[in-house]
Short mmCIF file of C-alpha atoms and ligand atoms in Angstrom, two decimals:
data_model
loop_
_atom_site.label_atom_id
_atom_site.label_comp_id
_atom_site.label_asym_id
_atom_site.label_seq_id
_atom_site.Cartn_x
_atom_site.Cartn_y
_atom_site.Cartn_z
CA UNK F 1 0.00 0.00 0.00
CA UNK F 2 1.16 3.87 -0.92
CA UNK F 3 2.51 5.46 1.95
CA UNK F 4 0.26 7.92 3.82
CA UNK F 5 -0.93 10.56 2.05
CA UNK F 6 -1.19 14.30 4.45
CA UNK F 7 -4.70 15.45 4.39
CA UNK F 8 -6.06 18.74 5.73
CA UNK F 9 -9.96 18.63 5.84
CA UNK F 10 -11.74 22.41 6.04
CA UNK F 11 -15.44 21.47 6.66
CA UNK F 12 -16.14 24.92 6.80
CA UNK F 13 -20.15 26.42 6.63
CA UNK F 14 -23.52 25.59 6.05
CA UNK F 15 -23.50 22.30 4.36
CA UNK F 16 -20.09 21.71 4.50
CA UNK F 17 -20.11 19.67 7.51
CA UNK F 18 -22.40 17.50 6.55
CA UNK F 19 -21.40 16.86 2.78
CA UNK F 20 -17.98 16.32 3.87
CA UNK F 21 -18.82 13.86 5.84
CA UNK F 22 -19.10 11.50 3.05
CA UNK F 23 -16.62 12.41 1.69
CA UNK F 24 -14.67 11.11 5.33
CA UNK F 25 -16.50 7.54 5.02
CA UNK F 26 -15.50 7.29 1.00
CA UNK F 27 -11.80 8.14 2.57
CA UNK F 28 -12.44 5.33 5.11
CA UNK F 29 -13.71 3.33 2.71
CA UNK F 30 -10.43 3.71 0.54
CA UNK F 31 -8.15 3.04 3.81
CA UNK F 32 -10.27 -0.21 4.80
CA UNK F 33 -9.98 -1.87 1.24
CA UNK F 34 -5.86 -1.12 1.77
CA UNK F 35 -6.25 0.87 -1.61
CA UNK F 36 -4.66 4.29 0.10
CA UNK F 37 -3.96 5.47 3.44
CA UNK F 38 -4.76 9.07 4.42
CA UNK F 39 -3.52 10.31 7.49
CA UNK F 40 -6.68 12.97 8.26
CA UNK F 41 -6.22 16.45 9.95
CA UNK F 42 -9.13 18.92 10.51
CA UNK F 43 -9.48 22.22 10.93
CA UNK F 44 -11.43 25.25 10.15
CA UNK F 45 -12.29 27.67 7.92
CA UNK F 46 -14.80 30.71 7.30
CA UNK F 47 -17.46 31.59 9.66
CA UNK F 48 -17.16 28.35 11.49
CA UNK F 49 -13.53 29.63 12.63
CA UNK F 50 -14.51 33.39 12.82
CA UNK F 51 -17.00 32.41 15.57
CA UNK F 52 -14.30 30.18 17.43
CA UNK F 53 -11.14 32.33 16.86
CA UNK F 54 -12.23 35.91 15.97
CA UNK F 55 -10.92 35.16 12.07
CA UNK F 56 -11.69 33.38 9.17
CA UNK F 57 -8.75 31.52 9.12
CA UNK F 58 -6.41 31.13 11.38
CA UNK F 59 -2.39 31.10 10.71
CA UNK F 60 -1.92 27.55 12.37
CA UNK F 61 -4.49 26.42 9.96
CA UNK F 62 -3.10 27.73 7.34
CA UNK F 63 0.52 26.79 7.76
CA UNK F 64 -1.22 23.35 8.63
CA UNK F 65 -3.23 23.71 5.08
CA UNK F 66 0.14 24.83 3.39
CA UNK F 67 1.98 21.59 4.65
CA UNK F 68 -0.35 18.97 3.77
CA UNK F 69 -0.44 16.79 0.69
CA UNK F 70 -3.53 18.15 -0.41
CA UNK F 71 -6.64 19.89 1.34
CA UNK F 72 -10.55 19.32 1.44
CA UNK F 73 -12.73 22.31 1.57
CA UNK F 74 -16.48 22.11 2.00
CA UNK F 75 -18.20 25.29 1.99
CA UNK F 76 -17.49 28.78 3.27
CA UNK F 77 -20.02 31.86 4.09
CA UNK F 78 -23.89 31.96 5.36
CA UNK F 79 -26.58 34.98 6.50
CA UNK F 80 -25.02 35.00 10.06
CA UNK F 81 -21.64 36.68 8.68
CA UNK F 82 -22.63 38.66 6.00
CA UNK F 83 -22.48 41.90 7.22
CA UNK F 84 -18.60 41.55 8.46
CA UNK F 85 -16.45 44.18 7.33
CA UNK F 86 -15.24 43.38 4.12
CA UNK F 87 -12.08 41.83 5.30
CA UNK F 88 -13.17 39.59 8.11
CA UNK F 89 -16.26 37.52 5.82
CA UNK F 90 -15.91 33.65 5.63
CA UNK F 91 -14.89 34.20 2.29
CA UNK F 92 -11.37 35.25 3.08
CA UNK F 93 -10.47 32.67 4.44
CA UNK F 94 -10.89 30.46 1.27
CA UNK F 95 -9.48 33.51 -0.81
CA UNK F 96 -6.51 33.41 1.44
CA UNK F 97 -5.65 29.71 1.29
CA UNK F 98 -5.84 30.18 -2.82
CA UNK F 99 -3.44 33.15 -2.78
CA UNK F 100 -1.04 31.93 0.02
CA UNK F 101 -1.00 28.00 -1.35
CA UNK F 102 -0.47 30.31 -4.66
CA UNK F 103 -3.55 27.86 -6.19
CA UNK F 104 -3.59 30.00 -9.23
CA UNK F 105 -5.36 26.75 -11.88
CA UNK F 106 -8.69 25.98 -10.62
CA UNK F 107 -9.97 23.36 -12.93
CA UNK F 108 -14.34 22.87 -13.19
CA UNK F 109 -14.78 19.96 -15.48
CA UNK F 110 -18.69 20.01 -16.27
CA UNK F 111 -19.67 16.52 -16.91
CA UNK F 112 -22.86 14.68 -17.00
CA UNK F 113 -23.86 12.24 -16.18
CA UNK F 114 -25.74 9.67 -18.06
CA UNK F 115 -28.33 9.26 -15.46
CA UNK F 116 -29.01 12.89 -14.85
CA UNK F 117 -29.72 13.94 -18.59
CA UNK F 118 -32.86 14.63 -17.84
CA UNK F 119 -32.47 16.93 -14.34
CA UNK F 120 -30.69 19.86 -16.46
CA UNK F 121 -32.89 22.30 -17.77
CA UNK F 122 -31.77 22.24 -21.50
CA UNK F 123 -32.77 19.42 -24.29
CA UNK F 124 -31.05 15.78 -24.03
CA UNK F 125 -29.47 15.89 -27.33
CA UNK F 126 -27.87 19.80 -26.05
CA UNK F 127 -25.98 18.05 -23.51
CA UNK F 128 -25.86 14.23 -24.09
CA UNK F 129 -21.97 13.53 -23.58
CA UNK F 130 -21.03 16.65 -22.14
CA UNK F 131 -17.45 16.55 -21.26
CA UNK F 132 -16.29 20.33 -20.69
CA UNK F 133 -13.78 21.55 -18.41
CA UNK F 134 -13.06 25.20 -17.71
CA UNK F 135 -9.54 26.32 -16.32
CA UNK F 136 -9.99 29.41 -13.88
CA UNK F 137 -7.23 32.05 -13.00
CA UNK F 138 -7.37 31.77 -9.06
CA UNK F 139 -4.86 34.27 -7.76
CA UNK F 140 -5.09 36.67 -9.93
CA UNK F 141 -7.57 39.49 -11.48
CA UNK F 142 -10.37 41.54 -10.22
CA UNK F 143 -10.26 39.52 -7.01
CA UNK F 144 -7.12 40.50 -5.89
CA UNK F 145 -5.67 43.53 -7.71
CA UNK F 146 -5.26 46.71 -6.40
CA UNK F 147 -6.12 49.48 -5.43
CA UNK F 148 -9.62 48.29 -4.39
CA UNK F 149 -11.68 49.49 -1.77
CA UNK F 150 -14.49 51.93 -1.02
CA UNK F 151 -13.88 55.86 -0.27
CA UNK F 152 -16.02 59.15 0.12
CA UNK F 153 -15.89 61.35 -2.15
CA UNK F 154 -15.73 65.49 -1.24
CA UNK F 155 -19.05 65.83 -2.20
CA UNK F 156 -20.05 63.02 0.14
CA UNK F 157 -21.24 60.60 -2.39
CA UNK F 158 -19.00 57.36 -2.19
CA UNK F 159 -16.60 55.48 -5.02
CA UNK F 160 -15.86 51.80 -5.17
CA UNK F 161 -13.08 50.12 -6.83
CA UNK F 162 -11.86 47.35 -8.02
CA UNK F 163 -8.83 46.57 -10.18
CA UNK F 164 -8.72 44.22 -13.05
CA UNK F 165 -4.97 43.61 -13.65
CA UNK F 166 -2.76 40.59 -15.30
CA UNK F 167 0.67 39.93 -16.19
CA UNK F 168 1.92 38.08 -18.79
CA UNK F 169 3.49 35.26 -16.81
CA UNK F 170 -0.01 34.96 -14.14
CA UNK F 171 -1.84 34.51 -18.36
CA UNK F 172 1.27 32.17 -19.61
CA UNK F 173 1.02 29.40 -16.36
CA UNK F 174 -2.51 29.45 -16.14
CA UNK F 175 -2.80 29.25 -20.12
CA UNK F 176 -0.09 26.23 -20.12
CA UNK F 177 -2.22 24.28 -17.52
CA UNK F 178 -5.23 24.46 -20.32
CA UNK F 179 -2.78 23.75 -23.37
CA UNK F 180 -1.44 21.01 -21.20
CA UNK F 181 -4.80 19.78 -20.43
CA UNK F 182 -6.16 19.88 -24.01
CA UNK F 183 -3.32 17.83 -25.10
CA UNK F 184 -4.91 14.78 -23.10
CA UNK F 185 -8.26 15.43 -24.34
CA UNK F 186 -9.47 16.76 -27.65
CA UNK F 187 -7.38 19.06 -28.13
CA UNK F 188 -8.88 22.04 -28.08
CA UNK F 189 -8.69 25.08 -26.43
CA UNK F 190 -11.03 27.93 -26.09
CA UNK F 191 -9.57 31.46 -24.69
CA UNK F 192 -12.14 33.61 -22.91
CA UNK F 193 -11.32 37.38 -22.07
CA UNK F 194 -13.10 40.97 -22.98
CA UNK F 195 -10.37 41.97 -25.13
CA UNK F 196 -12.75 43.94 -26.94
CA UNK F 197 -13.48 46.66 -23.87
CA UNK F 198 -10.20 45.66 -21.75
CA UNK F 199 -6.31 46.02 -21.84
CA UNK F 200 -5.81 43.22 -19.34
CA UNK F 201 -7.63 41.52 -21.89
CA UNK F 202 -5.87 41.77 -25.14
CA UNK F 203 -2.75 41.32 -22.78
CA UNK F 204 -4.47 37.81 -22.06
CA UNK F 205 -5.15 36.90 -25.52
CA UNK F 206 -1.99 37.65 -27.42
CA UNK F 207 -0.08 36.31 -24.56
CA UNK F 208 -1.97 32.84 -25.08
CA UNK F 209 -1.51 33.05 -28.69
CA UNK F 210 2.11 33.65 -28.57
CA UNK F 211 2.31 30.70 -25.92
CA UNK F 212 0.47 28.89 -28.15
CA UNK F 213 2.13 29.53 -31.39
CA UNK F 214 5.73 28.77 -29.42
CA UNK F 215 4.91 25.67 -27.44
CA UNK F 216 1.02 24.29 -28.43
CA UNK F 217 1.11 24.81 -32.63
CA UNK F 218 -0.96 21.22 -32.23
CA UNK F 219 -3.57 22.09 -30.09
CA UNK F 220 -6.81 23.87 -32.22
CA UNK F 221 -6.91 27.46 -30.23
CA UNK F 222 -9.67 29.76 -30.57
CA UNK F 223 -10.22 33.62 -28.61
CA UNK F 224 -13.35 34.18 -27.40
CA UNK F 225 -15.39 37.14 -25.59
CA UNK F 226 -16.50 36.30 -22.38
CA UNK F 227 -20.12 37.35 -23.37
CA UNK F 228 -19.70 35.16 -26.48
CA UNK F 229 -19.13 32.32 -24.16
CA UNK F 230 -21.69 32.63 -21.71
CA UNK F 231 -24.32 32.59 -24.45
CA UNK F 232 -22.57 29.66 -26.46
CA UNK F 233 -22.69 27.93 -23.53
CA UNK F 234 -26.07 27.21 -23.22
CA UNK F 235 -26.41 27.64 -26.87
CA UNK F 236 -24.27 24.07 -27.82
CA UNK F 237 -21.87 23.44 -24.91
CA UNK F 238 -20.36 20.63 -26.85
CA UNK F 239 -19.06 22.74 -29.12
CA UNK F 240 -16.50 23.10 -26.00
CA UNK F 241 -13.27 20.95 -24.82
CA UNK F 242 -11.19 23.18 -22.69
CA UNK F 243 -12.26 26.54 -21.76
CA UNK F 244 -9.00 29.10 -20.30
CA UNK F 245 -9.83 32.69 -18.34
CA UNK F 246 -9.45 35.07 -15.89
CA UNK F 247 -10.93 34.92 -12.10
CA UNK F 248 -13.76 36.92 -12.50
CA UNK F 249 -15.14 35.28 -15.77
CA UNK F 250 -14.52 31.83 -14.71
CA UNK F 251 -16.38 32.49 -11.62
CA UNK F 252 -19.06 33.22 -13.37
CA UNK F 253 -18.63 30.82 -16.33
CA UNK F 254 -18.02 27.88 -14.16
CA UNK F 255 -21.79 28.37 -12.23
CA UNK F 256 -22.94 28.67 -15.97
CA UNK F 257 -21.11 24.98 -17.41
CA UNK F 258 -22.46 23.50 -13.43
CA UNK F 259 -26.12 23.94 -14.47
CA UNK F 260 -25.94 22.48 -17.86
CA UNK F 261 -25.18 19.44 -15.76
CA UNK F 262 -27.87 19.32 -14.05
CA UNK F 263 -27.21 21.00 -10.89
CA UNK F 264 -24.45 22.85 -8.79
CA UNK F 265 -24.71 19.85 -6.37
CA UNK F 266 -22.75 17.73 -9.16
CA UNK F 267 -19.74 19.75 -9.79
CA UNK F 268 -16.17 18.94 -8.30
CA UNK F 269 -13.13 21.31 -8.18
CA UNK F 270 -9.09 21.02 -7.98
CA UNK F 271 -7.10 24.29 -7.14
CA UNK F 272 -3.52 23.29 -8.16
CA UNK F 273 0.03 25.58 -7.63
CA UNK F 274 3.04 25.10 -9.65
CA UNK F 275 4.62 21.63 -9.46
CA UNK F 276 7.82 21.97 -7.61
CA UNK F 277 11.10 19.45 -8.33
CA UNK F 278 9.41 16.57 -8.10
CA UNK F 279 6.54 17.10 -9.72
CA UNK F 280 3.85 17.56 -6.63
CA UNK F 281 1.40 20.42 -6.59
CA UNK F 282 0.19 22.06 -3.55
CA UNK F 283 -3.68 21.59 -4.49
CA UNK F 284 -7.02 22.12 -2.43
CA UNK F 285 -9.92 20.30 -3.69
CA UNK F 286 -13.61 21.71 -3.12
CA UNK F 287 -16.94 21.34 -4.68
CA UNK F 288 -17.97 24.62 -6.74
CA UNK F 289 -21.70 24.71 -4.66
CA UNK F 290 -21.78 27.31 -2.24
CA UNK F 291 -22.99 26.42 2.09
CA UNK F 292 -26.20 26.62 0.99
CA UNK F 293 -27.43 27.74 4.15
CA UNK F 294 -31.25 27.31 3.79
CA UNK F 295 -31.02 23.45 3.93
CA UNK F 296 -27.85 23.46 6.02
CA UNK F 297 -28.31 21.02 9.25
CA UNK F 298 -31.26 19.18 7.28
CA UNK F 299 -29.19 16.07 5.67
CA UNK F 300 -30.35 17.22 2.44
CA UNK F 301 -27.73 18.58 0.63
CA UNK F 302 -25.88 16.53 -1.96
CA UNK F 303 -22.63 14.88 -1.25
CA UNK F 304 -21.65 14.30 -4.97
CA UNK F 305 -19.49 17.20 -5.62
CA UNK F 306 -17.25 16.44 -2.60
CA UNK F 307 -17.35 13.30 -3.43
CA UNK F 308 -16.01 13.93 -6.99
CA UNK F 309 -13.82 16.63 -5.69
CA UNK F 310 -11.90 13.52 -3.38
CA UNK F 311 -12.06 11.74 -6.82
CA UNK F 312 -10.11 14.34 -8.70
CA UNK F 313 -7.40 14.40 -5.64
CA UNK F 314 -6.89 11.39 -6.18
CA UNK F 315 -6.20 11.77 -9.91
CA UNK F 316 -4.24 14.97 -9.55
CA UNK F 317 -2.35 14.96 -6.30
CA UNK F 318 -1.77 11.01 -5.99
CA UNK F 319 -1.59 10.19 -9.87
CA UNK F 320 -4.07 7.47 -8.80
CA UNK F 321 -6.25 7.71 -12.38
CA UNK F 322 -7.87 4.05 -11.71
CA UNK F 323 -9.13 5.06 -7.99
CA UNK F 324 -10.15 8.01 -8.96
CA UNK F 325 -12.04 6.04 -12.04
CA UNK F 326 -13.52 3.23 -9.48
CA UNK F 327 -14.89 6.33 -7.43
CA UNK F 328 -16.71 8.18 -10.42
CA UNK F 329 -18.33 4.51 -11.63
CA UNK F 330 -19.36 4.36 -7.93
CA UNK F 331 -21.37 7.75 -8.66
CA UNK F 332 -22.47 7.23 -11.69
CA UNK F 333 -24.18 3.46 -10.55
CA UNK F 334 -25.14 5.08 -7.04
CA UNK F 335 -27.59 7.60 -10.05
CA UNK F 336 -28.31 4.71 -11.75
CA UNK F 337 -30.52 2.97 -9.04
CA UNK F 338 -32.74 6.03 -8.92
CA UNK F 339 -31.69 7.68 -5.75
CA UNK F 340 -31.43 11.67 -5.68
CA UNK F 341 -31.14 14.15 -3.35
CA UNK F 342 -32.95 17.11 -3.22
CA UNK F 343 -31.35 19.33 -6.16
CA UNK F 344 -31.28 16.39 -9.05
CA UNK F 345 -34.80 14.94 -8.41
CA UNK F 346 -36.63 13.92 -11.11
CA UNK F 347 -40.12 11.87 -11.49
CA UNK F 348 -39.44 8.62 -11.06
CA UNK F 349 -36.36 8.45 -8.48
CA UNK F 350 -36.52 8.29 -5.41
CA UNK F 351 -35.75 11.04 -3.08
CA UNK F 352 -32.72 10.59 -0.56
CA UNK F 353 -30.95 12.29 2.17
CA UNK F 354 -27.02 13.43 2.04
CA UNK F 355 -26.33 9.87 4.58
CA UNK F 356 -28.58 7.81 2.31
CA UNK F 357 -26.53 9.29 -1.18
CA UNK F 358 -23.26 8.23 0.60
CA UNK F 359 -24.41 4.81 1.85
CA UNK F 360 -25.42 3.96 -1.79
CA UNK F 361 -21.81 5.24 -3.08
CA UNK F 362 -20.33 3.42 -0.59
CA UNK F 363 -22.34 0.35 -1.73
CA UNK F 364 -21.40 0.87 -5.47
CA UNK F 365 -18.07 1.34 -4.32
CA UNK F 366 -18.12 -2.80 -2.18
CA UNK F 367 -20.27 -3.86 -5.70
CA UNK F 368 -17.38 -2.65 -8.18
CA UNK F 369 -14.37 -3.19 -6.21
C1 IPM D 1 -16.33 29.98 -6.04
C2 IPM D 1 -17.05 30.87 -5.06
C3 IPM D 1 -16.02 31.80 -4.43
C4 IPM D 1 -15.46 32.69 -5.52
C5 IPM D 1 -16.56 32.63 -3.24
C6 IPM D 1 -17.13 31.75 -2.15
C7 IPM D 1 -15.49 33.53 -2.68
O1 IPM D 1 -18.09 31.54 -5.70
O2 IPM D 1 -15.40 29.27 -5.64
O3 IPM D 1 -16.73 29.96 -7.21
O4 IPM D 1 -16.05 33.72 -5.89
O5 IPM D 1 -14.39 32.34 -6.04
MG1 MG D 2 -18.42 30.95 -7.73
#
C-alpha cells in the first residue's frame, strides 16, 4: 500500500459539515480496502472559525493547510456573517488559502452524467456527452488587484473600486495548464477574455496566442469574448473541450457549465500551484456549490461534488487515475438505481438524504471493487 498521504480537511459552513462527511466515510472506505492510506487532519475555515477564533482563518491552519499533501474544503459563508467588514467575511479565508498555497489553476470539469440527462434544464441531445472543463485564473484578477476598496468622495457621495490587472506570466502558467490539459483530451482550447473593452484583456489573448504559437502549434486554439461564451454555452456546450480565463469570468462561467449538468450539487473542483522538483502540486480540492445555508443542518444537501472533488485528488495529487475512475463509476451506478437528493430529483427516483446518497456510493463502491 502507498505510503500515507497528508490530508487537511476544512469542513467549513452551512453544508459543508455535513457533505464532507461522506466524503470522510469514501476516505475510510479507501483506507479499509488497503487501496490508500490518508492520514486525516481537521481544521477550520470561514465563519465556522470566525465564531471560534475571531478570524476566518487562522495562521496555524493555514501553515497546517500549506503543509499537507492536499486539502478538502467544503463550503465557506452563510446569513449569520454577512455583514462583516469586508475583510473579516468567511470568504477570506478560502481567498486566502488560494493566494497563500499560490492555487492560481482551478480546474471545473462540467460533466454529466448519463443518469441525470434529464435533471438539467436544457434538451437531451444539447448536452448528451457533455465533457467540458473550464480552467480558472485563481490568484489573480479583479479579485485580488489593487487598489480596491471603497472611499467618500468630497461631495459626500462614495466610489468603489476594483482593479482588473494581469501579467503576462499569471496569463502564460494558467494558459499552459489548459494547453497542457487539451493535449490529453481533444485538443482544443477555447480562450475567454473581454479583449474587446479591456487592456488586461488583449494582454491575455496575445499572450496565449504567442504561448500557443511557441509551445502548443498542435492544439486547435480559438479567442473568445467572455459574453460570447456565456451565451454559447447554453447555446451548444459541446461545441467546447477546454475553456481558459481570468478569475472573475470563470467564476461566473463555471456556475454557468455547473447547471448544464444538471445542478451545482454535481460539480467537483481542484485548485492546483506550480509543481515543484518533483513534480507535486500544492492543491485544495472543493466542490464549486456554495454552504447553501437554507437546507444546512437538514441532511439534504448533496454529497456528490465532494465526493467527486476527493475523486479528482486522487487523480491529480496522488496520480491514482484508476481510484479516482472506481470512485466516479461508484457515482455514476449510485444515479443509476434512482436515488437523488434534493437538487437532481426527477419523477421517477426516489428522493434521498445526504447519509442515504453516501451509503449507496459506498455500496457501489463494495459492488465494483
Ligand atoms: C467559487 C465561489 C467563491 C469565488 C466565493 C465563495 C469567494 O463563488 O469558488 O466559485 O467567488 O471564487
Ligand atoms: Mg463561484
Amino acid at each position: 500500500m502507498a505510503a500515507n498521504k497528508k490530508l487537511v480537511f476544512l469542513p467549513g459552513d452551512g453544508i459543508g459539515p455535513e457533505v464532507m462527511r461522506q466524503v470522510s466515510r469514501v476516505i475510510e472506505w479507501y483506507d479499509r480496502r488497503r487501496i490508500a492510506s490518508f492520514d486525516v487532519a481537521e481544521g477550520m475555515v470561514g465563519g465556522c472559525s470566525i465564531d471560534k477564533y475571531g478570524t476566518p482563518l487562522t495562521d496555524e491552519t493555514m501553515a497546517q493547510a500549506a503543509g499537507a499533501d492536499a486539502v478538502l474544503l467544503g463550503a465557506v459563508g452563510g446569513p449569520k456573517w454577512d455583514n462583516l467588514p469586508f475583510a473579516q467575511k468567511p470568504e477570506r479565508g478560502l481567498l486566502r488559502l488560494r493566494k497563500d498555497m499560490d492555487l492560481f489553476a482551478n480546474l471545473r470539469p462540467a460533466l454529466v452524467f448519463k443518469p441525470l440527462i434529464g435533471a438539467s434544464t436544457l434538451k437531451p441531445e444539447v448536452i448528451d456527452g457533455l465533457d467540458i472543463i473550464i480552467v480558472r485564473e485563481l490568484t489573480g484578477g479583479v479579485y485580488f488587484g489593487e487598489p480596491r476598496g471603497i472611499t467618500t468622495l468630497p461631495d459626500g457621495s462614495r466610489r468603489g473600486v476594483n482593479t482588473q490587472v494581469y501579467t503576462t506570466g499569471e496569463i502564460r502558467r494558467v494558459a499552459r495548464v489548459g494547453f497542457e490539459l487539451a493535449k490529453k483530451r481533444q485538443g482544443r482550447l477555447c480562450s475567454v477574455e473581454k479583449a474587446n473593452v479591456m487592456e488586461s484583456g488583449v494582454l491575455w489573448r496575445e499572450e496565449v496566442q504567442k504561448l500557443h504559437d511557441e509551445e502548443f502549434r498542435d492544439i486547435a486554439l480559438i479567442h473568445m469574448y467572455a459574453d460570447n461564451c456565456a451565451m454559447q454555452l447554453v447555446r451548444n456546450p459541446k461545441q467546447f473541450d477546454v475553456i481558459v480565463t481570468d478569475n472573475l469570468f470563470g467564476d461566473l462561467l463555471s456556475d454557468c457549465a455547473a447547471m448544464l449538468t444538471g445542478s451545482l450539487g454535481m460539480l467537483p473542483s481542484a485548485s492546483l500551484g506550480a509543481a515543484d522538483s518533483s513534480g507535486r502540486r500544492k492543491a485544495l480540492y472543493e466542490p464549486v456549490h456554495g454552504s447553501a445555508p437554507d437546507i444546512a443542518g437538514k441532511d439534504a444537501a448533496n454529497p456528490l461534488a465532494s465526493i467527486l472533488s476527493f475523486a479528482m485528488m486522487l487523480r491529480y495529487s496522488f496520480d491514482m487515475d484508476e481510484e479516482a475512475k472506481l470512485l466516479e463509476a461508484a457515482v455514476v451506478r449510485a444515479l443509476e438505481t434512482g436515488v437523488r437528493t434534493g437538487d437532481i430529483l426527477q419523477p421517477q427516483t426516489q428522493r434521498v438524504s445526504t447519509t442515504a446518497m453516501g451509503d449507496t456510493v459506498l455500496q457501489q463502491l463494495d459492488k465494483l471493487a
